PDB file of C-alpha atoms in Angstrom:
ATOM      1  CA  UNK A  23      72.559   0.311-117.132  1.00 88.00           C
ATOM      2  CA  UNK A  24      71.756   1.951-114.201  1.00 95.00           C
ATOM      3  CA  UNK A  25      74.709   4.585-112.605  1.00 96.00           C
ATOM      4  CA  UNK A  26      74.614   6.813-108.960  1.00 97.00           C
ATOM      5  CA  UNK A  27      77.554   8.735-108.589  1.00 96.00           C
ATOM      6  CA  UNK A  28      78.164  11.106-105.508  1.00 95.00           C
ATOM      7  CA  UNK A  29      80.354  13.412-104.983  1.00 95.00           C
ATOM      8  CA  UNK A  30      80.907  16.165-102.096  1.00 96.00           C
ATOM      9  CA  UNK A  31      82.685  14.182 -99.468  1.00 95.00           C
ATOM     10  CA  UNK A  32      85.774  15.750 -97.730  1.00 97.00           C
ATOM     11  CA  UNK A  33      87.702  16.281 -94.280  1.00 98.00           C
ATOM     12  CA  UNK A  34      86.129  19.143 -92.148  1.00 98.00           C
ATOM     13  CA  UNK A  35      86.404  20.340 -88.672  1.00 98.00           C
ATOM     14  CA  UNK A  36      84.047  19.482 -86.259  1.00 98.00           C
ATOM     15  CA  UNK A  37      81.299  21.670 -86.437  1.00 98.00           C
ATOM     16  CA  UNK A  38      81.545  22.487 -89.977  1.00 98.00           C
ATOM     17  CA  UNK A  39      78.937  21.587 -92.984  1.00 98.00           C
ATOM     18  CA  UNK A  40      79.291  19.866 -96.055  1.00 98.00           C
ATOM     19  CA  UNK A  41      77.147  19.235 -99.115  1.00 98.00           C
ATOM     20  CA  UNK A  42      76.516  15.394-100.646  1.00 98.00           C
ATOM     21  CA  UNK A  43      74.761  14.693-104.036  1.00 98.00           C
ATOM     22  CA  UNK A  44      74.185  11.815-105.652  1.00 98.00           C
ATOM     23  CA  UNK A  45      73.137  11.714-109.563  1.00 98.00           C
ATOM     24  CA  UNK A  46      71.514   8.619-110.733  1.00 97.00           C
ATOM     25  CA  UNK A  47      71.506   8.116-114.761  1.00 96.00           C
ATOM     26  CA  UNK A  48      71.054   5.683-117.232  1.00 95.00           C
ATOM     27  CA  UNK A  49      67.744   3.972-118.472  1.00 93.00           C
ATOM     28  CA  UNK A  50      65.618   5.311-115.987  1.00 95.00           C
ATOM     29  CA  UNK A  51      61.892   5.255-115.926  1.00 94.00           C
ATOM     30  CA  UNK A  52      61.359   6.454-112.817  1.00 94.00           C
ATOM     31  CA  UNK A  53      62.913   6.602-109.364  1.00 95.00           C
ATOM     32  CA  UNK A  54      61.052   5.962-105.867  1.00 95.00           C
ATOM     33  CA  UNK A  55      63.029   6.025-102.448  1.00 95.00           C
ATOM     34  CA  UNK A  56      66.521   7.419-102.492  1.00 97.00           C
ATOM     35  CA  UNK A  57      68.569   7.595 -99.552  1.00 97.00           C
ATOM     36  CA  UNK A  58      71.564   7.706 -97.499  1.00 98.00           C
ATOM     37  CA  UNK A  59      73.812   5.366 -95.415  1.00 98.00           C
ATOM     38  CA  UNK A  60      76.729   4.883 -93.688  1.00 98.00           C
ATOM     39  CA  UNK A  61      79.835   2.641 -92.749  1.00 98.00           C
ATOM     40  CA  UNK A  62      82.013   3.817 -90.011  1.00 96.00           C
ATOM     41  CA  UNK A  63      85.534   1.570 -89.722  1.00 92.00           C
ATOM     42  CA  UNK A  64      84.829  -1.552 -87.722  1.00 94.00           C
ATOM     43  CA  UNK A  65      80.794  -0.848 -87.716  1.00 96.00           C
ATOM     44  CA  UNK A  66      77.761  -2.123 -89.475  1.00 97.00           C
ATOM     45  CA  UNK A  67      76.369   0.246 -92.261  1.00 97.00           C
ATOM     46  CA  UNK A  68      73.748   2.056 -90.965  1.00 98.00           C
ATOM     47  CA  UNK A  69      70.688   4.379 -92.576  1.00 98.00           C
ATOM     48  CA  UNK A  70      70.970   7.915 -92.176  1.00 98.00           C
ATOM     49  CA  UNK A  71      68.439   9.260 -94.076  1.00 98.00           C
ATOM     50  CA  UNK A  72      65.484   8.512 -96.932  1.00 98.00           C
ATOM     51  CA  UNK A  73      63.123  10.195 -99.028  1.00 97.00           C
ATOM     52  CA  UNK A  74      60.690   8.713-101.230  1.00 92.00           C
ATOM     53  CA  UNK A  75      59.264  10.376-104.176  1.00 84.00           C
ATOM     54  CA  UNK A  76      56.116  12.257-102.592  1.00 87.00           C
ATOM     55  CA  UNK A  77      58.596  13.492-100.910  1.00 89.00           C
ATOM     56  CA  UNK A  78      58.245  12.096 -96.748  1.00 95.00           C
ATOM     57  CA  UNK A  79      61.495  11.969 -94.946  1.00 97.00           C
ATOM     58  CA  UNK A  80      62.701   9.837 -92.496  1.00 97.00           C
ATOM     59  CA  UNK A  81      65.959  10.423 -90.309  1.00 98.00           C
ATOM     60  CA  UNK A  82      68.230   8.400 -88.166  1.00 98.00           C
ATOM     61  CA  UNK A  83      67.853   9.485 -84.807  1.00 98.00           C
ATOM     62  CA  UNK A  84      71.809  10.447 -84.681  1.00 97.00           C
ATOM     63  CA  UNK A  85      71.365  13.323 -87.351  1.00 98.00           C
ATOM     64  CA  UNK A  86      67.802  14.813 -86.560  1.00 98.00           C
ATOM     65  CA  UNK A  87      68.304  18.069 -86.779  1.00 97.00           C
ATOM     66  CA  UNK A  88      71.729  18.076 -88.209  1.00 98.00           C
ATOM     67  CA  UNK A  89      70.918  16.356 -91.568  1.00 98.00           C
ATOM     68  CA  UNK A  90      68.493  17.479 -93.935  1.00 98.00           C
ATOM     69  CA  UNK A  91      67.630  15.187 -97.066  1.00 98.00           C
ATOM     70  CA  UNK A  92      66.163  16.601-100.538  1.00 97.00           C
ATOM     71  CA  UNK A  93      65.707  15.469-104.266  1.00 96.00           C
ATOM     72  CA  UNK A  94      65.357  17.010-107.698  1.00 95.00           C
ATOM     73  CA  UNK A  95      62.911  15.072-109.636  1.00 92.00           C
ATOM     74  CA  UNK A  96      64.224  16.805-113.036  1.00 93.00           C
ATOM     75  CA  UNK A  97      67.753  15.788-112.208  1.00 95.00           C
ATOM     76  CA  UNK A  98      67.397  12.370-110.789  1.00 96.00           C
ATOM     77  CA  UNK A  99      69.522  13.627-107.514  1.00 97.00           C
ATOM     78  CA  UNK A 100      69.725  12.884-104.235  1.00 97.00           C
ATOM     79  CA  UNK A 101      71.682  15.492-101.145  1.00 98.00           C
ATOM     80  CA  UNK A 102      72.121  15.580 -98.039  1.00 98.00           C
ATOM     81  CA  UNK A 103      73.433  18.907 -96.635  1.00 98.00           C
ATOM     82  CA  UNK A 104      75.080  17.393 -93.305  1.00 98.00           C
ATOM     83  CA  UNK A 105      75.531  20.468 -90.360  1.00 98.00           C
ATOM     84  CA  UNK A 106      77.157  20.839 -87.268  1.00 98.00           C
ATOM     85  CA  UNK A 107      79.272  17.542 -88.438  1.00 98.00           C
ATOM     86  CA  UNK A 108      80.928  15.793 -85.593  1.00 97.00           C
ATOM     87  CA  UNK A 109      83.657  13.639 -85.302  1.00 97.00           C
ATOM     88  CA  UNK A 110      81.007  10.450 -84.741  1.00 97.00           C
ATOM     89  CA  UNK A 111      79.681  11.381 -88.619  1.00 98.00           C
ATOM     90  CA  UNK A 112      83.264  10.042 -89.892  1.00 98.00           C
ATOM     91  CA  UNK A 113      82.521   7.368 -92.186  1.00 98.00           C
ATOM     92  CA  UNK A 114      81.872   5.974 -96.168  1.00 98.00           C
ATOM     93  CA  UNK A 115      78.800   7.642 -97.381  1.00 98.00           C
ATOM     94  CA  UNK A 116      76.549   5.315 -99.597  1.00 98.00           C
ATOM     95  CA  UNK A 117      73.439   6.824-101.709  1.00 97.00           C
ATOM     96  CA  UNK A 118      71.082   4.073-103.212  1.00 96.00           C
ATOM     97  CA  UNK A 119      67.527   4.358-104.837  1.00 97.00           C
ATOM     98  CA  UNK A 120      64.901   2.257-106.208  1.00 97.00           C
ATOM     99  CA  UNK A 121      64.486   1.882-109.566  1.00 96.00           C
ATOM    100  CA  UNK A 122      62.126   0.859-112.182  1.00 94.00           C
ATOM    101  CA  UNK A 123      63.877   0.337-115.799  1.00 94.00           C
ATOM    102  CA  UNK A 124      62.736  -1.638-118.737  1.00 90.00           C
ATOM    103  CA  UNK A 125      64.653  -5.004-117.638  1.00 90.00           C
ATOM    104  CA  UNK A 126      64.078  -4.221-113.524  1.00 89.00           C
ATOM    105  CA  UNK A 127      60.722  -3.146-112.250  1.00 89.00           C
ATOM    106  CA  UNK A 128      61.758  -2.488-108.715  1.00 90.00           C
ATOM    107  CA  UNK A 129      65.780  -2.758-108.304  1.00 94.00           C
ATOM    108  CA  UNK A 130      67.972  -0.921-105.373  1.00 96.00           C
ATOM    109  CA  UNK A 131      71.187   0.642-107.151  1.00 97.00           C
ATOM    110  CA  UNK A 132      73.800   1.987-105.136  1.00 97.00           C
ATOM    111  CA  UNK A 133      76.430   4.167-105.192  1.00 97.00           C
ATOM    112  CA  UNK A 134      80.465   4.014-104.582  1.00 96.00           C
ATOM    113  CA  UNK A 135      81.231   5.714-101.592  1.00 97.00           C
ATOM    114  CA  UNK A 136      82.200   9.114-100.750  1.00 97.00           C
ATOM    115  CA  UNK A 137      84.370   9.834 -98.018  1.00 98.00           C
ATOM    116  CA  UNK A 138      82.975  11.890 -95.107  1.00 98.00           C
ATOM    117  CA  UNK A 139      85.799  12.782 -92.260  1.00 98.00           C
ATOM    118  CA  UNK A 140      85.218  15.105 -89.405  1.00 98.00           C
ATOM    119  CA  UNK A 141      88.148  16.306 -87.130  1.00 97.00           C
ATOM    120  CA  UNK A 142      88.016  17.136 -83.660  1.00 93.00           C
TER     121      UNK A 142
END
């Protein structure tokens, strides 16, 4: 079985920073695109931000510059170190990643949620 947990959500001012990982375990042979999304109340979930293993970004055009996603092979993590937060960044923050076990050569795992709110 296949596990991301994430952790580093919180309530901040607007303007402040905060810090999300995301630690995938279990029978992992290895891990390709990890990334980040997010449900606002009411709205769709959206993508905020991917890496894949070579390690290319890609950003949603609402956090360029704000957001900055990284990985650590050894550890199997995902973060997303989120500045200059605004009150529009309130939401549900999702990590999922590809990947390849034994039983699933290609499968997209996701995580539980952490809760991102931003005060004005």
């Amino acid at each position: 079985q296949v596990q991301l947990v994430e952790s580093g959500g919180g309530l901040v001012q607007a303007g402040g920073s905060l810090r999300l990982s995301c630690a995938a375990s279990g029978s992992i042979l290895s891990i390709n695109d990890m990334g980040w999304y997010r449900q606002a109340p009411g709205k769709q979930r959206e993508l905020v931000a991917v890496i894949v293993s070579g390690g290319s970004t890609n950003y949603a055009d609402s956090v360029k510059g704000r957001f900055t996603i990284s990985r650590d092979g050894a550890k199997n993590t995902v973060y997303l170190q989120m500045n200059s937060l605004n009150p529009e960044d309130t939401a549900v923050y999702y990590c999922n990643a590809k990947i390849r076990t034994w039983s699933r050569p290609s499968y997209v795992y996701w995580g539980q949620g952490t809760q991102v709110t931003v005060s004005s």
